[in-house]
CSV table of C-alpha atoms in Angstrom, one decimal:
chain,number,residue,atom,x,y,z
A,1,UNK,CA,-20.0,8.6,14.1
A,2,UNK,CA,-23.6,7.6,13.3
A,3,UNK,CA,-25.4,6.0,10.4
A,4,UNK,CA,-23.1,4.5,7.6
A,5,UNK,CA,-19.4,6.6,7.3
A,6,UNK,CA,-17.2,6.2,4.9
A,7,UNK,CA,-13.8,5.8,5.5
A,8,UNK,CA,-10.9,6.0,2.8
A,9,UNK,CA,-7.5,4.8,4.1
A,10,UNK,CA,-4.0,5.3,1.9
A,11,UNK,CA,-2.4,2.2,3.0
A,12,UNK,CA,0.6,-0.5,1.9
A,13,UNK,CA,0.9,-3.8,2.8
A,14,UNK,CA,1.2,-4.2,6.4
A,15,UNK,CA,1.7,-0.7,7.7
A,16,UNK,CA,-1.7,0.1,8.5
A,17,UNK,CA,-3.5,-4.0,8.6
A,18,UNK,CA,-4.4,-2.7,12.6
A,19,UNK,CA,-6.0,0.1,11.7
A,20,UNK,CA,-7.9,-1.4,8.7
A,21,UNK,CA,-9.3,-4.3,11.1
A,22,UNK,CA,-10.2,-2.3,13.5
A,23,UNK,CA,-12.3,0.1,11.6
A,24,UNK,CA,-13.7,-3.1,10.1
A,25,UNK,CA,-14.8,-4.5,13.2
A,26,UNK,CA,-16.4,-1.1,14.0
A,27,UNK,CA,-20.1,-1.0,13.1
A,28,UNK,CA,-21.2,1.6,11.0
A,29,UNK,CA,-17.7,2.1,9.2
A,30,UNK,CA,-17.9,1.0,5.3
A,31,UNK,CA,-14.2,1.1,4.8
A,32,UNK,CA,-11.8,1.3,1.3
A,33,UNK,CA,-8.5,0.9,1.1
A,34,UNK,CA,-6.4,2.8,-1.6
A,35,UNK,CA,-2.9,1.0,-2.2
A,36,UNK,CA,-0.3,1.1,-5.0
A,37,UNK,CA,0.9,-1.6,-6.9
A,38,UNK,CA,5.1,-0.7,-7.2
A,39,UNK,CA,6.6,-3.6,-5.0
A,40,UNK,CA,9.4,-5.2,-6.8
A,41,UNK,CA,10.9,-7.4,-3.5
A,42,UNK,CA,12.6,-10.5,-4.5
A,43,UNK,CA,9.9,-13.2,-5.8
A,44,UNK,CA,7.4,-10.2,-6.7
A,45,UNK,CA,9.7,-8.9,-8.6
A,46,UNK,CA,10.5,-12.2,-10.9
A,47,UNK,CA,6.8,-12.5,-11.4
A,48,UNK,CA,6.5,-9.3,-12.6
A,49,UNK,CA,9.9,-9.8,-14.8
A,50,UNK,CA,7.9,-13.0,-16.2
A,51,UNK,CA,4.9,-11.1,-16.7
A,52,UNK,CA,5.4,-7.7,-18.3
A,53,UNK,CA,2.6,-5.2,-17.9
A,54,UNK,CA,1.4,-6.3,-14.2
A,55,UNK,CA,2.2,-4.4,-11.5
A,56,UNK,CA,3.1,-5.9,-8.0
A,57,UNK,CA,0.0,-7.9,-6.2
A,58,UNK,CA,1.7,-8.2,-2.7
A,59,UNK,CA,0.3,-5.2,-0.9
A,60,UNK,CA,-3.2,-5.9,-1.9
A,61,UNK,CA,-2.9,-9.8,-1.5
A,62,UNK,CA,-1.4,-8.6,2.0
A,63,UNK,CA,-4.9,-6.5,2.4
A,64,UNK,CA,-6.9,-9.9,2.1
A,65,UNK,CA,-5.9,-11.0,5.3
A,66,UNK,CA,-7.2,-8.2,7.2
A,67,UNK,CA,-10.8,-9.4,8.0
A,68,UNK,CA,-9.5,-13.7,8.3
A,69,UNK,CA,-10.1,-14.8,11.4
A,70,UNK,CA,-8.2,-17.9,12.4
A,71,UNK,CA,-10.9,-19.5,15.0
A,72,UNK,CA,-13.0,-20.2,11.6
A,73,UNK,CA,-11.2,-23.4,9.6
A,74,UNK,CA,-12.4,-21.9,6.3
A,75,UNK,CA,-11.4,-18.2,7.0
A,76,UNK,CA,-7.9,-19.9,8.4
A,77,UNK,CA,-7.6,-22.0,5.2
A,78,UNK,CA,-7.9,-18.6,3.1
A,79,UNK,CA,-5.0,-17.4,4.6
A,80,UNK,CA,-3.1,-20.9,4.3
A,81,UNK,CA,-4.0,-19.7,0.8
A,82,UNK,CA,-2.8,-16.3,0.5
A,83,UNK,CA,0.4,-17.0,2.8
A,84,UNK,CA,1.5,-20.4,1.3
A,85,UNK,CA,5.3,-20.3,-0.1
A,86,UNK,CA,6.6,-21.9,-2.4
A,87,UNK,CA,10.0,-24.4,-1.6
A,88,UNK,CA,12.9,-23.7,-3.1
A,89,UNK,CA,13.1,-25.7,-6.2
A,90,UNK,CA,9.4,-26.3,-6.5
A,91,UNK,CA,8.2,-27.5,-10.2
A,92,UNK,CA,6.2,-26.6,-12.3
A,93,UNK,CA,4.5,-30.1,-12.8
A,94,UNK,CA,4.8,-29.4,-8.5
A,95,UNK,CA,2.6,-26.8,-8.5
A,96,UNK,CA,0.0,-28.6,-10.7
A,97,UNK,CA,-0.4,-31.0,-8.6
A,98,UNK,CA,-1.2,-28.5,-5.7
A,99,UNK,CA,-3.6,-27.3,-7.9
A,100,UNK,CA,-5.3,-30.3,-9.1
A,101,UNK,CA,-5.6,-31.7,-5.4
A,102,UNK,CA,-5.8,-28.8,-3.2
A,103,UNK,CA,-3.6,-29.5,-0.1
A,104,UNK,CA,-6.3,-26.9,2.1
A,105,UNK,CA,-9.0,-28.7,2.5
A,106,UNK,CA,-11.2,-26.2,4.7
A,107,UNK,CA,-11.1,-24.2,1.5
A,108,UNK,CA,-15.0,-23.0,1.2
A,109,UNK,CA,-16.4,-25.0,-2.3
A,110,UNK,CA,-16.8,-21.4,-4.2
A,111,UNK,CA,-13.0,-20.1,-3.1
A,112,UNK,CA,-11.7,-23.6,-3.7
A,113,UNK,CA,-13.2,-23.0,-7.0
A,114,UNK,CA,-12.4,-19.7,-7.5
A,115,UNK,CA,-8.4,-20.3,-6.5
A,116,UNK,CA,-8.0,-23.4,-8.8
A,117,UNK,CA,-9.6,-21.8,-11.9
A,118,UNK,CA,-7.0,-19.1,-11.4
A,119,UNK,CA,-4.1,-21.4,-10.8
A,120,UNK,CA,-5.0,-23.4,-13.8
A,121,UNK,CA,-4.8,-20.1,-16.1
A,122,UNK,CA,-1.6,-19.2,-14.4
A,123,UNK,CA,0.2,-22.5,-15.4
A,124,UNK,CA,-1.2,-22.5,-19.0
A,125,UNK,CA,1.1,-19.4,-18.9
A,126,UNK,CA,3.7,-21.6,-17.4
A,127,UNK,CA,3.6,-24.6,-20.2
A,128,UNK,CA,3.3,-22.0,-23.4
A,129,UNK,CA,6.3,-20.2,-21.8
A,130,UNK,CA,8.4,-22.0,-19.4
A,131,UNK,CA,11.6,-20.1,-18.7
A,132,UNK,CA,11.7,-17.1,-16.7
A,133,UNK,CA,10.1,-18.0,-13.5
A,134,UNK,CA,12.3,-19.6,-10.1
A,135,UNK,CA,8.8,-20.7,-8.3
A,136,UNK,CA,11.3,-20.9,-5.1
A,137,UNK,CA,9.7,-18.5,-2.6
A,138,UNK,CA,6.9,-17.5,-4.7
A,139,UNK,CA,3.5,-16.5,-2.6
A,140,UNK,CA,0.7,-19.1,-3.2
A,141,UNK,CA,-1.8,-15.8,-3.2
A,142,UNK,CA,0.5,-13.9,-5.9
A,143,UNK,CA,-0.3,-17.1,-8.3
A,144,UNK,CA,-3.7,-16.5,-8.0
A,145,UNK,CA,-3.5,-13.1,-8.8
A,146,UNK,CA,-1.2,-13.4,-11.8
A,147,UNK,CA,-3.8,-16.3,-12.9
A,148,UNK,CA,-6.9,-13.6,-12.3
A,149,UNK,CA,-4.6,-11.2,-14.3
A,150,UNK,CA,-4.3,-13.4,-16.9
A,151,UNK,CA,-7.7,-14.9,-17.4
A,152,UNK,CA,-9.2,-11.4,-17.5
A,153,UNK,CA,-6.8,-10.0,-20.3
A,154,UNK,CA,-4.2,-9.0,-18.3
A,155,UNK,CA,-6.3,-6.2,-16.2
A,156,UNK,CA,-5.1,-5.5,-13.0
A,157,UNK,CA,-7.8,-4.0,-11.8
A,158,UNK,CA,-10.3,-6.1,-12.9
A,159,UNK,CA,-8.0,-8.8,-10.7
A,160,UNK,CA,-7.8,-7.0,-7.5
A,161,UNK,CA,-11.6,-7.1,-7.8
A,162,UNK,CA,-12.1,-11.2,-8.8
A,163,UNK,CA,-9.3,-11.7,-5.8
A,164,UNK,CA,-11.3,-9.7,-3.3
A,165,UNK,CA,-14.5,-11.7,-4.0
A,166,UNK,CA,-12.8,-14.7,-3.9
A,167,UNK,CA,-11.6,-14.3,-0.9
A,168,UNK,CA,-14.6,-12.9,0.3
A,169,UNK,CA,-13.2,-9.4,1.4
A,170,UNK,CA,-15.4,-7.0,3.2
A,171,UNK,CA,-13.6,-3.8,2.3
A,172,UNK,CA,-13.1,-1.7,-0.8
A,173,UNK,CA,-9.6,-2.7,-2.1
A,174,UNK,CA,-8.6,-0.4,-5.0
A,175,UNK,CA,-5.3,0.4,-6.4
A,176,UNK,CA,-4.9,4.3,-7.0
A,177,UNK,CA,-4.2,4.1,-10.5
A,178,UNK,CA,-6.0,2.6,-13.5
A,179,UNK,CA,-2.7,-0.1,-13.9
A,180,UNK,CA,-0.8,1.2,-16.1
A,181,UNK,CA,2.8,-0.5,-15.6
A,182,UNK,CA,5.2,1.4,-13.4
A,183,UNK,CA,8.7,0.8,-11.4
A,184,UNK,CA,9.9,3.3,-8.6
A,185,UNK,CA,12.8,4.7,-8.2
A,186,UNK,CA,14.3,6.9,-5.7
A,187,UNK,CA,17.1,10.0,-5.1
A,188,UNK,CA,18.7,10.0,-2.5
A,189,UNK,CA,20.4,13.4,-1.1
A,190,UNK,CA,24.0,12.5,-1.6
A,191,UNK,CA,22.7,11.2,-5.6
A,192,UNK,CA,22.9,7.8,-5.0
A,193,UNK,CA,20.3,5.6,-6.8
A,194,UNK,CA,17.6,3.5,-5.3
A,195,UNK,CA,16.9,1.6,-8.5
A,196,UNK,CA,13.4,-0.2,-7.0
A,197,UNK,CA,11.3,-0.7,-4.5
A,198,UNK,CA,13.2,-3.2,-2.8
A,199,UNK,CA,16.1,-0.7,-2.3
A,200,UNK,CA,13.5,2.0,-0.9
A,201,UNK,CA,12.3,0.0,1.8
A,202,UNK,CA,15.8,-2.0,2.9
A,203,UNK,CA,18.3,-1.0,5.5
A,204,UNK,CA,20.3,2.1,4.1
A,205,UNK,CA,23.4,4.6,4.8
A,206,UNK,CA,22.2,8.1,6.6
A,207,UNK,CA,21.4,9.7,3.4
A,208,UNK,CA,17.5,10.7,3.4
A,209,UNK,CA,15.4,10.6,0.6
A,210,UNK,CA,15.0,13.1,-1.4
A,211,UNK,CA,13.1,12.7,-4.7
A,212,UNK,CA,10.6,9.2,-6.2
A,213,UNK,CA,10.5,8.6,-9.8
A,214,UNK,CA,7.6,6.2,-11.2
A,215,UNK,CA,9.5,4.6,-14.8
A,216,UNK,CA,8.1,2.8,-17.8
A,217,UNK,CA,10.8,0.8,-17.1
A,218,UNK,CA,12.5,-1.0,-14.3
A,219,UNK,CA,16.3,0.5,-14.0
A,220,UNK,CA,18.8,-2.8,-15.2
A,221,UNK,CA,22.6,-2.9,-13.5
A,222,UNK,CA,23.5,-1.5,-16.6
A,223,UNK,CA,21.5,0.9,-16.6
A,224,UNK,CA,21.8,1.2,-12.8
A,225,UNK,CA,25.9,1.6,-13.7
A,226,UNK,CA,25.5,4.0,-15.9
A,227,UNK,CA,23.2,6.8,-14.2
A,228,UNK,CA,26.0,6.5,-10.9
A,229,UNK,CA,28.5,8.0,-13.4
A,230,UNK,CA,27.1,11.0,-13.9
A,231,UNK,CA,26.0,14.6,-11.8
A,232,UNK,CA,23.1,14.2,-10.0
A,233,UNK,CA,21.6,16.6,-11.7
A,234,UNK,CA,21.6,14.7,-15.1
A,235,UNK,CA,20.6,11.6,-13.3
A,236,UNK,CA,17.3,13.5,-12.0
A,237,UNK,CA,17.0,15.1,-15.9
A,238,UNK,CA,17.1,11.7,-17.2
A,239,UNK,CA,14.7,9.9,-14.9
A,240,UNK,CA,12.3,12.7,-15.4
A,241,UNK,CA,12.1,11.9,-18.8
A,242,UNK,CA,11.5,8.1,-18.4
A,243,UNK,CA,8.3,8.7,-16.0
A,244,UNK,CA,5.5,6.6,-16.7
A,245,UNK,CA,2.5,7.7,-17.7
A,246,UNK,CA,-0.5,6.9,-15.2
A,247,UNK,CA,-4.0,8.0,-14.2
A,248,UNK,CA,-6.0,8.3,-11.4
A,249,UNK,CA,-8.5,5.4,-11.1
A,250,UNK,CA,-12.5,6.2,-11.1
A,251,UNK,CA,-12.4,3.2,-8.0
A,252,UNK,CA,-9.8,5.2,-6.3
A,253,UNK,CA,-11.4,8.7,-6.9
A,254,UNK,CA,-14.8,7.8,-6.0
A,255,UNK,CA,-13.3,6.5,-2.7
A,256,UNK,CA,-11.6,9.7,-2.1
A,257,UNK,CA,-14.3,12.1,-3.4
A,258,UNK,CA,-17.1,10.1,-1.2
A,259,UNK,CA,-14.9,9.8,1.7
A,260,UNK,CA,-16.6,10.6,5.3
A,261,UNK,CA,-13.4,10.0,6.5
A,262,UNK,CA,-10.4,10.1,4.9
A,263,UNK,CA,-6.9,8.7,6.4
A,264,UNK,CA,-3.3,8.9,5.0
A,265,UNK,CA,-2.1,5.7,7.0
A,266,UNK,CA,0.8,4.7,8.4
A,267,UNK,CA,3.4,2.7,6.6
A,268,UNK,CA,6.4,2.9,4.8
A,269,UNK,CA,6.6,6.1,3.5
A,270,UNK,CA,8.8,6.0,0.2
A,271,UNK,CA,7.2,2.7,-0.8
A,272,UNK,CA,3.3,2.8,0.3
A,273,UNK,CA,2.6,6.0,0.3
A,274,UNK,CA,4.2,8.9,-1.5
A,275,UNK,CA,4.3,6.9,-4.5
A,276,UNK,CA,0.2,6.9,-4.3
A,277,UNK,CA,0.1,10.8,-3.9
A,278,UNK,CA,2.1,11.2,-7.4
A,279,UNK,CA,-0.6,10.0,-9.4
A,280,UNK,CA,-2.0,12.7,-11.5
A,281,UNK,CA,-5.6,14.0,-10.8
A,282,UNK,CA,-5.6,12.9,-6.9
A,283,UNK,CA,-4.8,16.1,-4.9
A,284,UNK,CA,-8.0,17.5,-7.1
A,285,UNK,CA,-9.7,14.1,-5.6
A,286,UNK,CA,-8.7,15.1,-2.3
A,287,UNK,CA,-9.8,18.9,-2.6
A,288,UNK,CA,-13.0,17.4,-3.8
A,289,UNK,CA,-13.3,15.1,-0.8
A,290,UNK,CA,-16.6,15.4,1.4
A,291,UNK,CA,-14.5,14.5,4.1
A,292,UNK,CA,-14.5,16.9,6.9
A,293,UNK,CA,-11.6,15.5,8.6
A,294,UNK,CA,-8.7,14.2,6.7
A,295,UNK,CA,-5.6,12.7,9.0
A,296,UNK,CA,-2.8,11.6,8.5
A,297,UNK,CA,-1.5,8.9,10.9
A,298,UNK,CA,1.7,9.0,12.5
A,299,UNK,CA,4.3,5.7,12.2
A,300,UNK,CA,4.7,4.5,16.0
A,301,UNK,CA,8.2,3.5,14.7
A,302,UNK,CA,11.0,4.5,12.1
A,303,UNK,CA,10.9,2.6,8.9
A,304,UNK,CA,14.2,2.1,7.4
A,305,UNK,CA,13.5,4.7,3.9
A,306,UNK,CA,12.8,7.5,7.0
A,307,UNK,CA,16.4,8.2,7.5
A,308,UNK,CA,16.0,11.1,10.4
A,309,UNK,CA,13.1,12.8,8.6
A,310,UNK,CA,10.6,14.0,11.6
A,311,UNK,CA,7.0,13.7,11.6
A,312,UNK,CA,6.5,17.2,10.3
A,313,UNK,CA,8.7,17.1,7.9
A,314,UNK,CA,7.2,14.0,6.7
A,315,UNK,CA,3.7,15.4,6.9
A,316,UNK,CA,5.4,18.6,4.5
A,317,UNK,CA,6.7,15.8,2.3
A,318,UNK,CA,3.1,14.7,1.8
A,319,UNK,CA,1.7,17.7,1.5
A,320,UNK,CA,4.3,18.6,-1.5
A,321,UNK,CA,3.7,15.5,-3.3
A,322,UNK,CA,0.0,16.6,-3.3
A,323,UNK,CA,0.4,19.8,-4.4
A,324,UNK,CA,0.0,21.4,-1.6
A,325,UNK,CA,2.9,22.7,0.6
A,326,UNK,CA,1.5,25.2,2.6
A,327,UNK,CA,-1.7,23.5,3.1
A,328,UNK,CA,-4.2,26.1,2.6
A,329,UNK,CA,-6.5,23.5,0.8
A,330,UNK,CA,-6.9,21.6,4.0
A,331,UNK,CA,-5.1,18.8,2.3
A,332,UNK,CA,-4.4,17.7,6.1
A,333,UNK,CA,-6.8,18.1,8.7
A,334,UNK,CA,-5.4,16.8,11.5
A,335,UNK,CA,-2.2,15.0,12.6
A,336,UNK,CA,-2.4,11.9,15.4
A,337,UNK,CA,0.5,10.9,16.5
A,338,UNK,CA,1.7,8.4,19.9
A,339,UNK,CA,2.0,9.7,22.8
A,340,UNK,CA,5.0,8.3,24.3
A,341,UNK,CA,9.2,9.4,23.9
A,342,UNK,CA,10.0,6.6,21.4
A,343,UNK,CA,7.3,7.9,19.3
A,344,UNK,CA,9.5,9.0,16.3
A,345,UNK,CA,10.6,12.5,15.1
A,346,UNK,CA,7.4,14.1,17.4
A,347,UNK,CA,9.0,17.7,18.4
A,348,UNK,CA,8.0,18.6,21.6
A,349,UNK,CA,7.1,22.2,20.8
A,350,UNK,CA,4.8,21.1,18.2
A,351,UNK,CA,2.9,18.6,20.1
A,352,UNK,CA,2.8,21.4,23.2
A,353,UNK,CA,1.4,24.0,20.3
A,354,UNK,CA,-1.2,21.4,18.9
A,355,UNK,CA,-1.0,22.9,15.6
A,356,UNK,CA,1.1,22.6,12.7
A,357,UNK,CA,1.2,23.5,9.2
A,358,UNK,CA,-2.6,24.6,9.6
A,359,UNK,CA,-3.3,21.0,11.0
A,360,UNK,CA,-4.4,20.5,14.2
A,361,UNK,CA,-1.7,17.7,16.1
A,362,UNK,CA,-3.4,15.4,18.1
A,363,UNK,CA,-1.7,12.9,20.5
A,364,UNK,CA,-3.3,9.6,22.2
A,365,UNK,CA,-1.6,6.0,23.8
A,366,UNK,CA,-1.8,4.3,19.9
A,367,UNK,CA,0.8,1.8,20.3
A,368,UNK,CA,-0.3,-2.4,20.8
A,369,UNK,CA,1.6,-2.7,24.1
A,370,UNK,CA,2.4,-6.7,23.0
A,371,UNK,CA,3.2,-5.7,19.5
A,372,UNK,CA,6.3,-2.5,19.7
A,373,UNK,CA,5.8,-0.2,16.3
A,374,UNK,CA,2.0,-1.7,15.7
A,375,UNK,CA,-1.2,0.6,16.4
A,376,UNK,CA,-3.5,-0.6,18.7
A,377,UNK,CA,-6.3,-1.0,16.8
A,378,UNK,CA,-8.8,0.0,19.0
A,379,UNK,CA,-7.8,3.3,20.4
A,380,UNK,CA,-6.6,4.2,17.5
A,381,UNK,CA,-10.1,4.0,15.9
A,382,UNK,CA,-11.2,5.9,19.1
A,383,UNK,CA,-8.5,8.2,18.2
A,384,UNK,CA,-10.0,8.5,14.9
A,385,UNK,CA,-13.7,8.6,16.2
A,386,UNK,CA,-12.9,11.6,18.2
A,387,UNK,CA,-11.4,13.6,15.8
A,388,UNK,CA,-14.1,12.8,13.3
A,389,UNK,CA,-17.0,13.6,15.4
A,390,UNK,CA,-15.4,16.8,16.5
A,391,UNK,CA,-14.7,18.0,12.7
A,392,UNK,CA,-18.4,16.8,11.1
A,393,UNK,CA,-20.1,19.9,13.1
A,394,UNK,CA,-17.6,22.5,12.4
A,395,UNK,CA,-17.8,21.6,8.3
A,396,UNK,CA,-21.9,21.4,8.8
A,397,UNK,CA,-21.2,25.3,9.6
């Protein structure tokens, strides 16, 4: 790569926080990260019960930590920040006093600023309404983005950007829609229900997942009760019919569009990922894209929603949910994969071929050695580098 590149990676929470650093502490690389906002886990999912309207800040609070570097008191204060839990049974008269003497002294003066204005608006919420919210567990970070969220009239978008500059972030963090409120759902192929995100990524029976559903509303037990009494086929009807209605951010299709580079990163598939590539408008994005190489990134490890599905077939799945199936708009450039037996659901014909689905398959040692089921974030960026500088002078022609 030379000059400035662009690099546009689909990413969750954690799934791809290697590769992201790595191409951060690559020079040259100007790197955005495009992540969804559907995470419903246990204290997520009560703030977002308390707060109707705002989608789920873990991922990108998650995202933050990505550039901290610990050996720097201020950067490792940031992170005390965005990490901090909650106890169990913590007050709210607690939580103001945490906010009106900070307990991370390292904070840098404008973040210390920054964090507390955003607290303070979050418990204003907490004294006009009171009930709803068990603080016990609740992220530190997530406070300060309900509190951005708040104090800039409940935009989501316009939080993910206050959060990022307070905590100084040097990436792109954008969330692929416009944040319009949405709760996921999933089919499974013996028509059971996953009734939210949580379900999606937790340990599950052998069933594989079949279908995502993004709701207006979340799915209650009730609700949940009612849909595993009927044919699967009604249950699909129904759900159909309760999708939310979202939109393609510009943020997130500039990224895309202006890409150099453009990555569909590792993760957890059914929770990360394919619930990014349903949002209308972003296979057009994509089509659009500059980018003369655009890779999707093997897992190094099974995720619990993967259930048996194989690296192609996940690759298909992504290709589906983009509108493309057969691939012929080069929605998938290339596939890199590990290079090693555990590597999961690599057939051995496909890697020997080095083609698949129109994609060229690429294999390379990816795995962190001390870290099983985490890229290395080096190679893999070598990885990447390789197969970027080999597709920029076949596009030129």
């Amino acid at each position: 790569m030379s000059d400035r590149t662009a690099v546009t990676l689909f990413s969750g929470g954690r799934g791809g926080a290697s590769i992201a650093r790595g191409l951060l502490r690559t020079p040259g690389i100007d790197l955005t990260l495009v992540i969804n906002g559907y995470d419903n886990g246990r204290s997520t999912g009560a703030l977002r019960s308390y707060l109707p309207g705002m989608l789920g800040p873990s991922d990108f609070r998650k995202n933050l930590l990505v550039h901290l570097d610990d050996r720097d008191p201020r950067q490792a204060a940031l992170r005390s920040v965005l990490e901090h839990r909650l106890a169990a049974g913590t007050t709210r008269e607690e939580l103001g006093e945490l906010v009106a003497e900070p307990a991370f002294p390292a904070l840098p003066a404008e973040a210390r600023t920054a964090i507390t204005r955003d607290l303070a608006a979050f418990l204003r919420k907490l004294d006009s309404h009171p009930d709803g919210l068990d603080l016990t567990d609740c992220a530190l970070g997530n406070l300060v983005f309900a509190g951005a969220y708040l104090r800039l009239g409940e935009d989501f978008n316009a939080a993910v950007r206050a959060c990022a500059r307070t905590f100084a972030s040097p990436l792109g963090l954008v969330n692929v829609t416009s944040g319009e409120n949405a709760f996921l759902v999933a089919l499974k192929q013996d028509g059971r229900l996953l009734a939210d995100e949580a379900d999606i990524v937790a340990p599950q029976d052998a069933a594989a997942i079949t279908e995502l559903f993004l709701l207006r509303e979340p799915v209650t037990a009730e609700r949940r009760a009612e849909l595993a009494a009927r044919p699967v086929e009604e249950v699909r009807r129904i759900l159909a019919g309760l999708r939310a209605p979202v939109s393609l951010s510009p943020e997130a299709g500039d990224a895309i569009r202006d890409a150099d580079l453009l990555l569909y990163g590792p993760g957890t598939p059914h929770s990360s990922l394919l619930p990014s590539y349903l949002t209308p408008g972003i296979a057009d994005a994509i089509a659009e894209s500059r980018a003369a190489a655009k890779v999707f990134v093997v897992n190094t490890r099974d995720d619990h929603d993967v259930q048996g599905l194989s690296a192609p077939e996940l690759v298909g799945r992504t290709l589906s949910y983009l509108g493309d199936p057969g691939n012929e708009r080069g929605t998938v450039t290339h596939v890199l994969s590990h290079r090693a037996p555990e590597a999961p659901g690599v057939p051995s014909d496909v890697v020997a071929g080095g083609v698949w689905a129109g994609a060229r398959w690429v294999t390379a040692d990816l795995e962190d050695a001390e870290r099983p089921g985490v890229h290395c974030g080096p190679r893999t960026v070598r990885a990447l580098t390789e197969i970027a500088d080999e597709a920029a002078p076949a596009r030129a022609r």
